[in-house]
Amino acid sequence: MPPAASTPAYRRLNVEERRSQLLDAALTLFAHRAPEEISLDDVAEAAGVSRPLVYRYFPGGKQQLYEAALRSAADELQQCFDEPREGPLLPRLARALDRYLGFVDQHDAGFSALLQGGSVVETSRTTAIVDGVRRAAATHILSHLGVADPGPRLRMTVRMWITAVEAASLIWLDEDKQPPLDELRDWLVEQFGAVLSVTARRDPQTAALVQGLAADG
């Protein structure tokens, strides 16, 4: 008779490893099902742990776990646009998008959960977490543009483009990750230049910026 299949050995995790394991399991579940349909038992089963262990790390229950999972994804996404201010702007933006889209590619469930979080279980905290990613990205981009006091049209243009990047990323996941990632990145960078050019027709500040970018390139 063939030997019975052995049960994988249990490995004791440290506090941060266990917390990360629970957050990863929660993000995957929250991305594919409405949070009200998910119990802590589901999270425990997905993580391969007991329900009391989940409560030990998240005594506030499912809402605390959901918000912590969103914040974990948000923290990583916020760092994507933290690019050194060296060299021409558009290549810098391309490198930041490489990290952003790389996160989308590797954590598609977590990304979907993050972007849908404000509308799925909307509280002031979840909305603030989602909006915090957008504001951080806008702050980084405006800093890279080198404009000391950006006006409303320029700020609006940057935030509109960030919204377009989010939408394109979600659609890209729905389209089985097509077009290829590098093509999507280049397309989004070109769109950034295009929307700046459109705003430049109505805003002298952005017009001067576009002229500077042309000389920089």
JSON list of C-alpha atoms in Angstrom, two decimals:
[
{"chain": "A", "resi": 1, "resn": "MET", "atom": "CA", "xyz": [0.00, 0.00, 0.00]},
{"chain": "A", "resi": 2, "resn": "PRO", "atom": "CA", "xyz": [1.26, 3.51, -0.77]},
{"chain": "A", "resi": 3, "resn": "PRO", "atom": "CA", "xyz": [2.13, 5.56, 2.33]},
{"chain": "A", "resi": 4, "resn": "ALA", "atom": "CA", "xyz": [-0.61, 7.84, 3.59]},
{"chain": "A", "resi": 5, "resn": "ALA", "atom": "CA", "xyz": [-0.29, 11.47, 2.58]},
{"chain": "A", "resi": 6, "resn": "SER", "atom": "CA", "xyz": [1.41, 13.35, 5.35]},
{"chain": "A", "resi": 7, "resn": "THR", "atom": "CA", "xyz": [-0.07, 16.48, 6.83]},
{"chain": "A", "resi": 8, "resn": "PRO", "atom": "CA", "xyz": [2.11, 19.54, 6.25]},
{"chain": "A", "resi": 9, "resn": "ALA", "atom": "CA", "xyz": [4.10, 20.37, 9.34]},
{"chain": "A", "resi": 10, "resn": "TYR", "atom": "CA", "xyz": [2.80, 23.31, 11.32]},
{"chain": "A", "resi": 11, "resn": "ARG", "atom": "CA", "xyz": [5.23, 26.20, 11.36]},
{"chain": "A", "resi": 12, "resn": "ARG", "atom": "CA", "xyz": [5.05, 28.74, 14.15]},
{"chain": "A", "resi": 13, "resn": "LEU", "atom": "CA", "xyz": [5.06, 32.26, 12.71]},
{"chain": "A", "resi": 14, "resn": "ASN", "atom": "CA", "xyz": [6.18, 35.39, 14.46]},
{"chain": "A", "resi": 15, "resn": "VAL", "atom": "CA", "xyz": [3.69, 38.20, 15.09]},
{"chain": "A", "resi": 16, "resn": "GLU", "atom": "CA", "xyz": [4.36, 40.11, 11.86]},
{"chain": "A", "resi": 17, "resn": "GLU", "atom": "CA", "xyz": [4.36, 36.97, 9.70]},
{"chain": "A", "resi": 18, "resn": "ARG", "atom": "CA", "xyz": [1.05, 35.80, 11.17]},
{"chain": "A", "resi": 19, "resn": "ARG", "atom": "CA", "xyz": [-0.54, 39.20, 10.79]},
{"chain": "A", "resi": 20, "resn": "SER", "atom": "CA", "xyz": [0.62, 39.38, 7.18]},
{"chain": "A", "resi": 21, "resn": "GLN", "atom": "CA", "xyz": [-0.78, 35.91, 6.54]},
{"chain": "A", "resi": 22, "resn": "LEU", "atom": "CA", "xyz": [-4.18, 36.91, 7.90]},
{"chain": "A", "resi": 23, "resn": "LEU", "atom": "CA", "xyz": [-4.22, 40.16, 5.93]},
{"chain": "A", "resi": 24, "resn": "ASP", "atom": "CA", "xyz": [-3.36, 38.37, 2.68]},
{"chain": "A", "resi": 25, "resn": "ALA", "atom": "CA", "xyz": [-6.13, 35.84, 3.24]},
{"chain": "A", "resi": 26, "resn": "ALA", "atom": "CA", "xyz": [-8.62, 38.60, 4.06]},
{"chain": "A", "resi": 27, "resn": "LEU", "atom": "CA", "xyz": [-7.72, 40.69, 1.01]},
{"chain": "A", "resi": 28, "resn": "THR", "atom": "CA", "xyz": [-8.25, 37.74, -1.31]},
{"chain": "A", "resi": 29, "resn": "LEU", "atom": "CA", "xyz": [-11.67, 37.00, 0.17]},
{"chain": "A", "resi": 30, "resn": "PHE", "atom": "CA", "xyz": [-12.81, 40.64, 0.28]},
{"chain": "A", "resi": 31, "resn": "ALA", "atom": "CA", "xyz": [-11.80, 41.11, -3.36]},
{"chain": "A", "resi": 32, "resn": "HIS", "atom": "CA", "xyz": [-14.07, 38.35, -4.60]},
{"chain": "A", "resi": 33, "resn": "ARG", "atom": "CA", "xyz": [-17.06, 38.48, -2.27]},
{"chain": "A", "resi": 34, "resn": "ALA", "atom": "CA", "xyz": [-19.01, 41.20, -0.51]},
{"chain": "A", "resi": 35, "resn": "PRO", "atom": "CA", "xyz": [-17.61, 41.68, 3.02]},
{"chain": "A", "resi": 36, "resn": "GLU", "atom": "CA", "xyz": [-21.02, 41.08, 4.58]},
{"chain": "A", "resi": 37, "resn": "GLU", "atom": "CA", "xyz": [-20.92, 37.57, 3.05]},
{"chain": "A", "resi": 38, "resn": "ILE", "atom": "CA", "xyz": [-17.57, 36.74, 4.66]},
{"chain": "A", "resi": 39, "resn": "SER", "atom": "CA", "xyz": [-17.21, 35.52, 8.23]},
{"chain": "A", "resi": 40, "resn": "LEU", "atom": "CA", "xyz": [-14.14, 35.33, 10.42]},
{"chain": "A", "resi": 41, "resn": "ASP", "atom": "CA", "xyz": [-14.46, 31.56, 10.04]},
{"chain": "A", "resi": 42, "resn": "ASP", "atom": "CA", "xyz": [-13.93, 32.04, 6.31]},
{"chain": "A", "resi": 43, "resn": "VAL", "atom": "CA", "xyz": [-10.81, 34.09, 6.94]},
{"chain": "A", "resi": 44, "resn": "ALA", "atom": "CA", "xyz": [-9.52, 31.55, 9.44]},
{"chain": "A", "resi": 45, "resn": "GLU", "atom": "CA", "xyz": [-10.10, 28.70, 6.99]},
{"chain": "A", "resi": 46, "resn": "ALA", "atom": "CA", "xyz": [-8.41, 30.57, 4.13]},
{"chain": "A", "resi": 47, "resn": "ALA", "atom": "CA", "xyz": [-5.39, 31.25, 6.35]},
{"chain": "A", "resi": 48, "resn": "GLY", "atom": "CA", "xyz": [-5.34, 27.74, 7.80]},
{"chain": "A", "resi": 49, "resn": "VAL", "atom": "CA", "xyz": [-5.72, 28.91, 11.39]},
{"chain": "A", "resi": 50, "resn": "SER", "atom": "CA", "xyz": [-8.34, 28.86, 14.12]},
{"chain": "A", "resi": 51, "resn": "ARG", "atom": "CA", "xyz": [-11.04, 31.51, 14.56]},
{"chain": "A", "resi": 52, "resn": "PRO", "atom": "CA", "xyz": [-9.78, 32.46, 18.06]},
{"chain": "A", "resi": 53, "resn": "LEU", "atom": "CA", "xyz": [-6.36, 33.19, 16.54]},
{"chain": "A", "resi": 54, "resn": "VAL", "atom": "CA", "xyz": [-7.93, 35.65, 14.11]},
{"chain": "A", "resi": 55, "resn": "TYR", "atom": "CA", "xyz": [-9.66, 37.36, 17.04]},
{"chain": "A", "resi": 56, "resn": "ARG", "atom": "CA", "xyz": [-6.38, 37.48, 18.95]},
{"chain": "A", "resi": 57, "resn": "TYR", "atom": "CA", "xyz": [-4.86, 39.62, 16.20]},
{"chain": "A", "resi": 58, "resn": "PHE", "atom": "CA", "xyz": [-8.03, 41.55, 15.34]},
{"chain": "A", "resi": 59, "resn": "PRO", "atom": "CA", "xyz": [-10.19, 41.82, 18.47]},
{"chain": "A", "resi": 60, "resn": "GLY", "atom": "CA", "xyz": [-12.42, 44.35, 16.70]},
{"chain": "A", "resi": 61, "resn": "GLY", "atom": "CA", "xyz": [-13.69, 41.60, 14.41]},
{"chain": "A", "resi": 62, "resn": "LYS", "atom": "CA", "xyz": [-14.24, 41.66, 10.68]},
{"chain": "A", "resi": 63, "resn": "GLN", "atom": "CA", "xyz": [-14.41, 45.43, 10.26]},
{"chain": "A", "resi": 64, "resn": "GLN", "atom": "CA", "xyz": [-11.05, 45.89, 11.95]},
{"chain": "A", "resi": 65, "resn": "LEU", "atom": "CA", "xyz": [-9.56, 43.12, 9.81]},
{"chain": "A", "resi": 66, "resn": "TYR", "atom": "CA", "xyz": [-11.04, 44.63, 6.65]},
{"chain": "A", "resi": 67, "resn": "GLU", "atom": "CA", "xyz": [-9.67, 48.09, 7.40]},
{"chain": "A", "resi": 68, "resn": "ALA", "atom": "CA", "xyz": [-6.25, 46.67, 8.28]},
{"chain": "A", "resi": 69, "resn": "ALA", "atom": "CA", "xyz": [-6.17, 44.72, 5.01]},
{"chain": "A", "resi": 70, "resn": "LEU", "atom": "CA", "xyz": [-7.03, 47.86, 3.05]},
{"chain": "A", "resi": 71, "resn": "ARG", "atom": "CA", "xyz": [-4.37, 49.86, 4.87]},
{"chain": "A", "resi": 72, "resn": "SER", "atom": "CA", "xyz": [-1.76, 47.20, 4.15]},
{"chain": "A", "resi": 73, "resn": "ALA", "atom": "CA", "xyz": [-2.45, 47.40, 0.41]},
{"chain": "A", "resi": 74, "resn": "ALA", "atom": "CA", "xyz": [-2.68, 51.20, 0.55]},
{"chain": "A", "resi": 75, "resn": "ASP", "atom": "CA", "xyz": [0.68, 51.57, 2.28]},
{"chain": "A", "resi": 76, "resn": "GLU", "atom": "CA", "xyz": [2.41, 49.60, -0.45]},
{"chain": "A", "resi": 77, "resn": "LEU", "atom": "CA", "xyz": [0.66, 51.47, -3.25]},
{"chain": "A", "resi": 78, "resn": "GLN", "atom": "CA", "xyz": [1.53, 54.85, -1.75]},
{"chain": "A", "resi": 79, "resn": "GLN", "atom": "CA", "xyz": [5.21, 53.96, -1.94]},
{"chain": "A", "resi": 80, "resn": "CYS", "atom": "CA", "xyz": [5.02, 53.21, -5.66]},
{"chain": "A", "resi": 81, "resn": "PHE", "atom": "CA", "xyz": [5.24, 56.88, -6.63]},
{"chain": "A", "resi": 82, "resn": "ASP", "atom": "CA", "xyz": [8.13, 57.60, -4.26]},
{"chain": "A", "resi": 83, "resn": "GLU", "atom": "CA", "xyz": [10.68, 57.99, -7.06]},
{"chain": "A", "resi": 84, "resn": "PRO", "atom": "CA", "xyz": [13.99, 59.91, -6.74]},
{"chain": "A", "resi": 85, "resn": "ARG", "atom": "CA", "xyz": [13.83, 63.27, -8.48]},
{"chain": "A", "resi": 86, "resn": "GLU", "atom": "CA", "xyz": [16.62, 62.49, -10.92]},
{"chain": "A", "resi": 87, "resn": "GLY", "atom": "CA", "xyz": [16.55, 62.63, -14.71]},
{"chain": "A", "resi": 88, "resn": "PRO", "atom": "CA", "xyz": [13.71, 63.57, -17.09]},
{"chain": "A", "resi": 89, "resn": "LEU", "atom": "CA", "xyz": [10.17, 63.53, -15.69]},
{"chain": "A", "resi": 90, "resn": "LEU", "atom": "CA", "xyz": [8.46, 61.05, -18.01]},
{"chain": "A", "resi": 91, "resn": "PRO", "atom": "CA", "xyz": [11.02, 58.26, -17.45]},
{"chain": "A", "resi": 92, "resn": "ARG", "atom": "CA", "xyz": [10.59, 58.86, -13.71]},
{"chain": "A", "resi": 93, "resn": "LEU", "atom": "CA", "xyz": [6.84, 58.53, -14.13]},
{"chain": "A", "resi": 94, "resn": "ALA", "atom": "CA", "xyz": [7.33, 55.34, -16.13]},
{"chain": "A", "resi": 95, "resn": "ARG", "atom": "CA", "xyz": [9.41, 53.81, -13.31]},
{"chain": "A", "resi": 96, "resn": "ALA", "atom": "CA", "xyz": [6.74, 54.73, -10.76]},
{"chain": "A", "resi": 97, "resn": "LEU", "atom": "CA", "xyz": [4.08, 53.16, -12.97]},
{"chain": "A", "resi": 98, "resn": "ASP", "atom": "CA", "xyz": [6.20, 50.03, -13.29]},
{"chain": "A", "resi": 99, "resn": "ARG", "atom": "CA", "xyz": [5.95, 49.62, -9.51]},
{"chain": "A", "resi": 100, "resn": "TYR", "atom": "CA", "xyz": [2.25, 50.55, -9.40]},
{"chain": "A", "resi": 101, "resn": "LEU", "atom": "CA", "xyz": [1.27, 48.19, -12.21]},
{"chain": "A", "resi": 102, "resn": "GLY", "atom": "CA", "xyz": [3.57, 45.53, -10.80]},
{"chain": "A", "resi": 103, "resn": "PHE", "atom": "CA", "xyz": [1.53, 45.67, -7.59]},
{"chain": "A", "resi": 104, "resn": "VAL", "atom": "CA", "xyz": [-1.68, 45.38, -9.61]},
{"chain": "A", "resi": 105, "resn": "ASP", "atom": "CA", "xyz": [-0.26, 42.36, -11.45]},
{"chain": "A", "resi": 106, "resn": "GLN", "atom": "CA", "xyz": [1.00, 40.56, -8.35]},
{"chain": "A", "resi": 107, "resn": "HIS", "atom": "CA", "xyz": [-1.82, 41.49, -5.96]},
{"chain": "A", "resi": 108, "resn": "ASP", "atom": "CA", "xyz": [-4.83, 41.77, -8.25]},
{"chain": "A", "resi": 109, "resn": "ALA", "atom": "CA", "xyz": [-7.21, 40.61, -5.53]},
{"chain": "A", "resi": 110, "resn": "GLY", "atom": "CA", "xyz": [-5.83, 43.09, -3.03]},
{"chain": "A", "resi": 111, "resn": "PHE", "atom": "CA", "xyz": [-5.87, 45.90, -5.56]},
{"chain": "A", "resi": 112, "resn": "SER", "atom": "CA", "xyz": [-9.51, 45.26, -6.42]},
{"chain": "A", "resi": 113, "resn": "ALA", "atom": "CA", "xyz": [-10.41, 45.15, -2.74]},
{"chain": "A", "resi": 114, "resn": "LEU", "atom": "CA", "xyz": [-8.64, 48.43, -2.10]},
{"chain": "A", "resi": 115, "resn": "LEU", "atom": "CA", "xyz": [-10.22, 50.35, -4.98]},
{"chain": "A", "resi": 116, "resn": "GLN", "atom": "CA", "xyz": [-13.69, 48.99, -4.26]},
{"chain": "A", "resi": 117, "resn": "GLY", "atom": "CA", "xyz": [-13.34, 49.41, -0.52]},
{"chain": "A", "resi": 118, "resn": "GLY", "atom": "CA", "xyz": [-14.91, 52.83, -0.24]},
{"chain": "A", "resi": 119, "resn": "SER", "atom": "CA", "xyz": [-18.10, 51.64, -1.89]},
{"chain": "A", "resi": 120, "resn": "VAL", "atom": "CA", "xyz": [-18.31, 48.09, -0.49]},
{"chain": "A", "resi": 121, "resn": "VAL", "atom": "CA", "xyz": [-18.17, 48.82, 3.23]},
{"chain": "A", "resi": 122, "resn": "GLU", "atom": "CA", "xyz": [-18.15, 52.56, 3.29]},
{"chain": "A", "resi": 123, "resn": "THR", "atom": "CA", "xyz": [-17.10, 54.18, 6.52]},
{"chain": "A", "resi": 124, "resn": "SER", "atom": "CA", "xyz": [-15.17, 57.37, 7.10]},
{"chain": "A", "resi": 125, "resn": "ARG", "atom": "CA", "xyz": [-12.06, 55.27, 7.76]},
{"chain": "A", "resi": 126, "resn": "THR", "atom": "CA", "xyz": [-12.22, 53.07, 4.65]},
{"chain": "A", "resi": 127, "resn": "THR", "atom": "CA", "xyz": [-12.97, 56.08, 2.46]},
{"chain": "A", "resi": 128, "resn": "ALA", "atom": "CA", "xyz": [-9.99, 57.91, 3.96]},
{"chain": "A", "resi": 129, "resn": "ILE", "atom": "CA", "xyz": [-7.70, 54.91, 3.29]},
{"chain": "A", "resi": 130, "resn": "VAL", "atom": "CA", "xyz": [-8.70, 54.73, -0.37]},
{"chain": "A", "resi": 131, "resn": "ASP", "atom": "CA", "xyz": [-8.50, 58.49, -0.88]},
{"chain": "A", "resi": 132, "resn": "GLY", "atom": "CA", "xyz": [-5.15, 58.57, 0.89]},
{"chain": "A", "resi": 133, "resn": "VAL", "atom": "CA", "xyz": [-3.57, 56.54, -1.91]},
{"chain": "A", "resi": 134, "resn": "ARG", "atom": "CA", "xyz": [-4.85, 58.99, -4.53]},
{"chain": "A", "resi": 135, "resn": "ARG", "atom": "CA", "xyz": [-3.71, 62.03, -2.58]},
{"chain": "A", "resi": 136, "resn": "ALA", "atom": "CA", "xyz": [-0.26, 60.56, -1.94]},
{"chain": "A", "resi": 137, "resn": "ALA", "atom": "CA", "xyz": [0.17, 59.79, -5.64]},
{"chain": "A", "resi": 138, "resn": "ALA", "atom": "CA", "xyz": [-0.92, 63.33, -6.57]},
{"chain": "A", "resi": 139, "resn": "THR", "atom": "CA", "xyz": [1.49, 64.84, -4.05]},
{"chain": "A", "resi": 140, "resn": "HIS", "atom": "CA", "xyz": [4.40, 62.83, -5.44]},
{"chain": "A", "resi": 141, "resn": "ILE", "atom": "CA", "xyz": [3.58, 63.71, -9.05]},
{"chain": "A", "resi": 142, "resn": "LEU", "atom": "CA", "xyz": [3.17, 67.42, -8.33]},
{"chain": "A", "resi": 143, "resn": "SER", "atom": "CA", "xyz": [6.49, 67.34, -6.51]},
{"chain": "A", "resi": 144, "resn": "HIS", "atom": "CA", "xyz": [8.15, 65.77, -9.55]},
{"chain": "A", "resi": 145, "resn": "LEU", "atom": "CA", "xyz": [6.63, 68.45, -11.76]},
{"chain": "A", "resi": 146, "resn": "GLY", "atom": "CA", "xyz": [8.59, 70.98, -9.71]},
{"chain": "A", "resi": 147, "resn": "VAL", "atom": "CA", "xyz": [5.74, 73.48, -9.42]},
{"chain": "A", "resi": 148, "resn": "ALA", "atom": "CA", "xyz": [5.95, 75.35, -6.12]},
{"chain": "A", "resi": 149, "resn": "ASP", "atom": "CA", "xyz": [2.29, 76.38, -5.99]},
{"chain": "A", "resi": 150, "resn": "PRO", "atom": "CA", "xyz": [0.16, 74.30, -8.39]},
{"chain": "A", "resi": 151, "resn": "GLY", "atom": "CA", "xyz": [-3.09, 75.95, -9.39]},
{"chain": "A", "resi": 152, "resn": "PRO", "atom": "CA", "xyz": [-6.50, 74.27, -9.41]},
{"chain": "A", "resi": 153, "resn": "ARG", "atom": "CA", "xyz": [-6.39, 73.29, -13.10]},
{"chain": "A", "resi": 154, "resn": "LEU", "atom": "CA", "xyz": [-3.04, 71.55, -12.75]},
{"chain": "A", "resi": 155, "resn": "ARG", "atom": "CA", "xyz": [-4.06, 69.82, -9.52]},
{"chain": "A", "resi": 156, "resn": "MET", "atom": "CA", "xyz": [-7.30, 68.69, -11.12]},
{"chain": "A", "resi": 157, "resn": "THR", "atom": "CA", "xyz": [-5.47, 67.39, -14.18]},
{"chain": "A", "resi": 158, "resn": "VAL", "atom": "CA", "xyz": [-3.09, 65.29, -12.07]},
{"chain": "A", "resi": 159, "resn": "ARG", "atom": "CA", "xyz": [-5.91, 63.84, -9.97]},
{"chain": "A", "resi": 160, "resn": "MET", "atom": "CA", "xyz": [-8.00, 63.10, -13.06]},
{"chain": "A", "resi": 161, "resn": "TRP", "atom": "CA", "xyz": [-5.07, 61.19, -14.55]},
{"chain": "A", "resi": 162, "resn": "ILE", "atom": "CA", "xyz": [-4.62, 59.19, -11.34]},
{"chain": "A", "resi": 163, "resn": "THR", "atom": "CA", "xyz": [-8.30, 58.23, -11.54]},
{"chain": "A", "resi": 164, "resn": "ALA", "atom": "CA", "xyz": [-7.72, 57.14, -15.14]},
{"chain": "A", "resi": 165, "resn": "VAL", "atom": "CA", "xyz": [-4.78, 54.99, -14.05]},
{"chain": "A", "resi": 166, "resn": "GLU", "atom": "CA", "xyz": [-6.96, 53.31, -11.42]},
{"chain": "A", "resi": 167, "resn": "ALA", "atom": "CA", "xyz": [-9.74, 52.66, -13.93]},
{"chain": "A", "resi": 168, "resn": "ALA", "atom": "CA", "xyz": [-7.31, 51.35, -16.55]},
{"chain": "A", "resi": 169, "resn": "SER", "atom": "CA", "xyz": [-5.77, 49.00, -13.98]},
{"chain": "A", "resi": 170, "resn": "LEU", "atom": "CA", "xyz": [-9.13, 47.50, -13.02]},
{"chain": "A", "resi": 171, "resn": "ILE", "atom": "CA", "xyz": [-10.17, 47.14, -16.66]},
{"chain": "A", "resi": 172, "resn": "TRP", "atom": "CA", "xyz": [-6.78, 45.56, -17.42]},
{"chain": "A", "resi": 173, "resn": "LEU", "atom": "CA", "xyz": [-7.53, 42.89, -14.81]},
{"chain": "A", "resi": 174, "resn": "ASP", "atom": "CA", "xyz": [-10.98, 42.31, -16.34]},
{"chain": "A", "resi": 175, "resn": "GLU", "atom": "CA", "xyz": [-9.38, 41.99, -19.79]},
{"chain": "A", "resi": 176, "resn": "ASP", "atom": "CA", "xyz": [-7.14, 39.12, -18.69]},
{"chain": "A", "resi": 177, "resn": "LYS", "atom": "CA", "xyz": [-4.18, 41.48, -18.26]},
{"chain": "A", "resi": 178, "resn": "GLN", "atom": "CA", "xyz": [-4.12, 42.71, -21.82]},
{"chain": "A", "resi": 179, "resn": "PRO", "atom": "CA", "xyz": [-2.42, 44.65, -23.36]},
{"chain": "A", "resi": 180, "resn": "PRO", "atom": "CA", "xyz": [1.03, 43.61, -22.06]},
{"chain": "A", "resi": 181, "resn": "LEU", "atom": "CA", "xyz": [2.16, 45.45, -18.95]},
{"chain": "A", "resi": 182, "resn": "ASP", "atom": "CA", "xyz": [4.91, 47.49, -20.60]},
{"chain": "A", "resi": 183, "resn": "GLU", "atom": "CA", "xyz": [2.52, 48.63, -23.33]},
{"chain": "A", "resi": 184, "resn": "LEU", "atom": "CA", "xyz": [-0.05, 49.68, -20.75]},
{"chain": "A", "resi": 185, "resn": "ARG", "atom": "CA", "xyz": [2.62, 51.62, -18.87]},
{"chain": "A", "resi": 186, "resn": "ASP", "atom": "CA", "xyz": [3.79, 53.48, -21.97]},
{"chain": "A", "resi": 187, "resn": "TRP", "atom": "CA", "xyz": [0.19, 54.21, -22.95]},
{"chain": "A", "resi": 188, "resn": "LEU", "atom": "CA", "xyz": [-0.56, 55.74, -19.55]},
{"chain": "A", "resi": 189, "resn": "VAL", "atom": "CA", "xyz": [2.61, 57.87, -19.65]},
{"chain": "A", "resi": 190, "resn": "GLU", "atom": "CA", "xyz": [1.60, 59.16, -23.09]},
{"chain": "A", "resi": 191, "resn": "GLN", "atom": "CA", "xyz": [-1.87, 59.94, -21.75]},
{"chain": "A", "resi": 192, "resn": "PHE", "atom": "CA", "xyz": [-0.32, 61.99, -18.95]},
{"chain": "A", "resi": 193, "resn": "GLY", "atom": "CA", "xyz": [1.51, 64.12, -21.50]},
{"chain": "A", "resi": 194, "resn": "ALA", "atom": "CA", "xyz": [-1.68, 64.43, -23.54]},
{"chain": "A", "resi": 195, "resn": "VAL", "atom": "CA", "xyz": [-3.87, 65.64, -20.67]},
{"chain": "A", "resi": 196, "resn": "LEU", "atom": "CA", "xyz": [-1.23, 68.16, -19.64]},
{"chain": "A", "resi": 197, "resn": "SER", "atom": "CA", "xyz": [-1.23, 69.49, -23.21]},
{"chain": "A", "resi": 198, "resn": "VAL", "atom": "CA", "xyz": [-5.01, 69.87, -23.18]},
{"chain": "A", "resi": 199, "resn": "THR", "atom": "CA", "xyz": [-4.92, 71.75, -19.85]},
{"chain": "A", "resi": 200, "resn": "ALA", "atom": "CA", "xyz": [-2.09, 73.93, -21.16]},
{"chain": "A", "resi": 201, "resn": "ARG", "atom": "CA", "xyz": [-4.50, 75.48, -23.67]},
{"chain": "A", "resi": 202, "resn": "ARG", "atom": "CA", "xyz": [-6.49, 76.96, -20.78]},
{"chain": "A", "resi": 203, "resn": "ASP", "atom": "CA", "xyz": [-3.88, 77.39, -18.06]},
{"chain": "A", "resi": 204, "resn": "PRO", "atom": "CA", "xyz": [-0.66, 79.44, -18.39]},
{"chain": "A", "resi": 205, "resn": "GLN", "atom": "CA", "xyz": [0.96, 77.59, -15.50]},
{"chain": "A", "resi": 206, "resn": "THR", "atom": "CA", "xyz": [0.50, 74.22, -17.18]},
{"chain": "A", "resi": 207, "resn": "ALA", "atom": "CA", "xyz": [1.54, 75.71, -20.55]},
{"chain": "A", "resi": 208, "resn": "ALA", "atom": "CA", "xyz": [4.88, 76.77, -19.05]},
{"chain": "A", "resi": 209, "resn": "LEU", "atom": "CA", "xyz": [5.25, 73.32, -17.53]},
{"chain": "A", "resi": 210, "resn": "VAL", "atom": "CA", "xyz": [4.60, 71.60, -20.87]},
{"chain": "A", "resi": 211, "resn": "GLN", "atom": "CA", "xyz": [7.22, 73.80, -22.53]},
{"chain": "A", "resi": 212, "resn": "GLY", "atom": "CA", "xyz": [9.70, 72.82, -19.84]},
{"chain": "A", "resi": 213, "resn": "LEU", "atom": "CA", "xyz": [8.93, 69.13, -20.32]},
{"chain": "A", "resi": 214, "resn": "ALA", "atom": "CA", "xyz": [9.47, 69.46, -24.07]},
{"chain": "A", "resi": 215, "resn": "ALA", "atom": "CA", "xyz": [12.89, 71.00, -23.47]},
{"chain": "A", "resi": 216, "resn": "ASP", "atom": "CA", "xyz": [13.64, 68.36, -20.82]},
{"chain": "A", "resi": 217, "resn": "GLY", "atom": "CA", "xyz": [12.83, 65.55, -23.23]}
]
